[in-house]
mmCIF file of C-alpha atoms and ligand atoms in Angstrom:
data_model
loop_
_atom_site.group_PDB
_atom_site.id
_atom_site.type_symbol
_atom_site.label_atom_id
_atom_site.label_comp_id
_atom_site.label_asym_id
_atom_site.label_seq_id
_atom_site.Cartn_x
_atom_site.Cartn_y
_atom_site.Cartn_z
ATOM 1 C CA MET F 88 0.000 0.000 0.000
ATOM 2 C CA PRO F 89 1.437 3.431 -0.868
ATOM 3 C CA LYS F 90 2.225 5.924 1.845
ATOM 4 C CA VAL F 91 0.044 8.993 1.430
ATOM 5 C CA VAL F 92 0.792 12.181 3.318
ATOM 6 C CA ILE F 93 -1.041 15.490 3.206
ATOM 7 C CA GLN F 94 1.449 18.266 3.778
ATOM 8 C CA SER F 95 -0.042 21.677 4.477
ATOM 9 C CA LEU F 96 2.549 24.187 3.347
ATOM 10 C CA GLU F 97 3.064 27.298 5.465
ATOM 11 C CA ASN F 98 0.872 30.038 3.983
ATOM 12 C CA GLY F 99 0.069 27.760 1.040
ATOM 13 C CA PRO F 100 -1.824 24.758 -0.303
ATOM 14 C CA ASN F 101 -2.316 21.179 0.845
ATOM 15 C CA LEU F 102 0.187 19.073 -1.055
ATOM 16 C CA VAL F 103 -0.452 15.360 -1.539
ATOM 17 C CA LEU F 104 2.682 13.214 -1.291
ATOM 18 C CA ILE F 105 2.451 9.620 -2.511
ATOM 19 C CA ASP F 106 5.450 7.518 -1.514
ATOM 20 C CA GLY F 107 7.364 10.776 -1.102
ATOM 21 C CA LYS F 108 6.541 12.088 -4.573
ATOM 22 C CA ALA F 109 4.582 15.305 -4.943
ATOM 23 C CA GLY F 110 1.087 14.941 -6.330
ATOM 24 C CA PRO F 111 -1.594 17.582 -6.711
ATOM 25 C CA ALA F 112 -1.714 20.734 -4.583
ATOM 26 C CA PHE F 113 -5.166 21.575 -3.266
ATOM 27 C CA CYS F 114 -6.215 25.126 -2.464
ATOM 28 C CA ARG F 115 -6.855 25.929 1.171
ATOM 29 C CA CYS F 116 -7.056 29.708 0.926
ATOM 30 C CA GLY F 117 -10.389 29.536 -0.901
ATOM 31 C CA GLN F 118 -9.343 32.041 -3.601
ATOM 32 C CA SER F 119 -8.083 29.811 -6.436
ATOM 33 C CA SER F 120 -9.812 30.154 -9.815
ATOM 34 C CA LYS F 121 -8.925 26.505 -10.484
ATOM 35 C CA LYS F 122 -10.511 24.901 -7.408
ATOM 36 C CA PRO F 123 -9.956 22.417 -6.016
ATOM 37 C CA PHE F 124 -6.391 22.984 -7.169
ATOM 38 C CA CYS F 125 -4.025 25.744 -6.086
ATOM 39 C CA ASP F 126 -3.257 28.326 -8.767
ATOM 40 C CA GLY F 127 -0.850 30.443 -6.694
ATOM 41 C CA THR F 128 -3.429 33.078 -5.722
ATOM 42 C CA HIS F 129 -2.642 32.477 -2.033
ATOM 43 C CA ARG F 130 0.456 34.652 -2.525
ATOM 44 C CA LYS F 131 -1.568 37.574 -3.921
ATOM 45 C CA VAL F 132 -4.078 37.425 -1.070
ATOM 46 C CA GLU F 133 -1.283 36.944 1.507
ATOM 47 C CA PHE F 134 -2.923 33.803 2.902
ATOM 48 C CA LYS F 135 -1.577 32.951 6.357
ATOM 49 C CA ALA F 136 -1.691 29.478 7.865
ATOM 50 C CA ALA F 137 0.636 27.200 9.762
ATOM 51 C CA ALA F 138 2.404 24.230 8.232
ATOM 52 C CA ALA F 139 1.227 20.738 9.148
ATOM 53 C CA SER F 140 1.616 17.156 8.014
ATOM 54 C CA THR F 141 -0.856 14.281 8.274
ATOM 55 C CA THR F 142 -0.294 10.692 7.198
ATOM 56 C CA ILE F 143 -3.559 9.238 5.904
ATOM 57 C CA LEU F 144 -2.233 5.902 4.567
ATOM 58 C CA SER F 145 0.975 4.047 5.289
HETATM 59 S S1 FES O 237 -3.795 27.777 -1.555
HETATM 60 FE FE1 FES O 237 -2.945 28.359 -3.440
HETATM 61 S S2 FES O 237 -4.544 29.379 -4.437
HETATM 62 FE FE2 FES O 237 -5.408 28.790 -2.552
#
């Protein structure tokens, strides 16, 4: 079974890591025009949030 980790980047999106490889980045600022994916708008809106990491499969 692959190891799947959701890494919330500081002031940025939720990045999905599958067996250590970066997958899609999901918006968590709510301002992306390409939801559910991050389009970089979090920088323009100066989104602030702490970093975190959660393993959902291992
Ligand atoms: S987190 Fe990047 S656009 Fe929302």
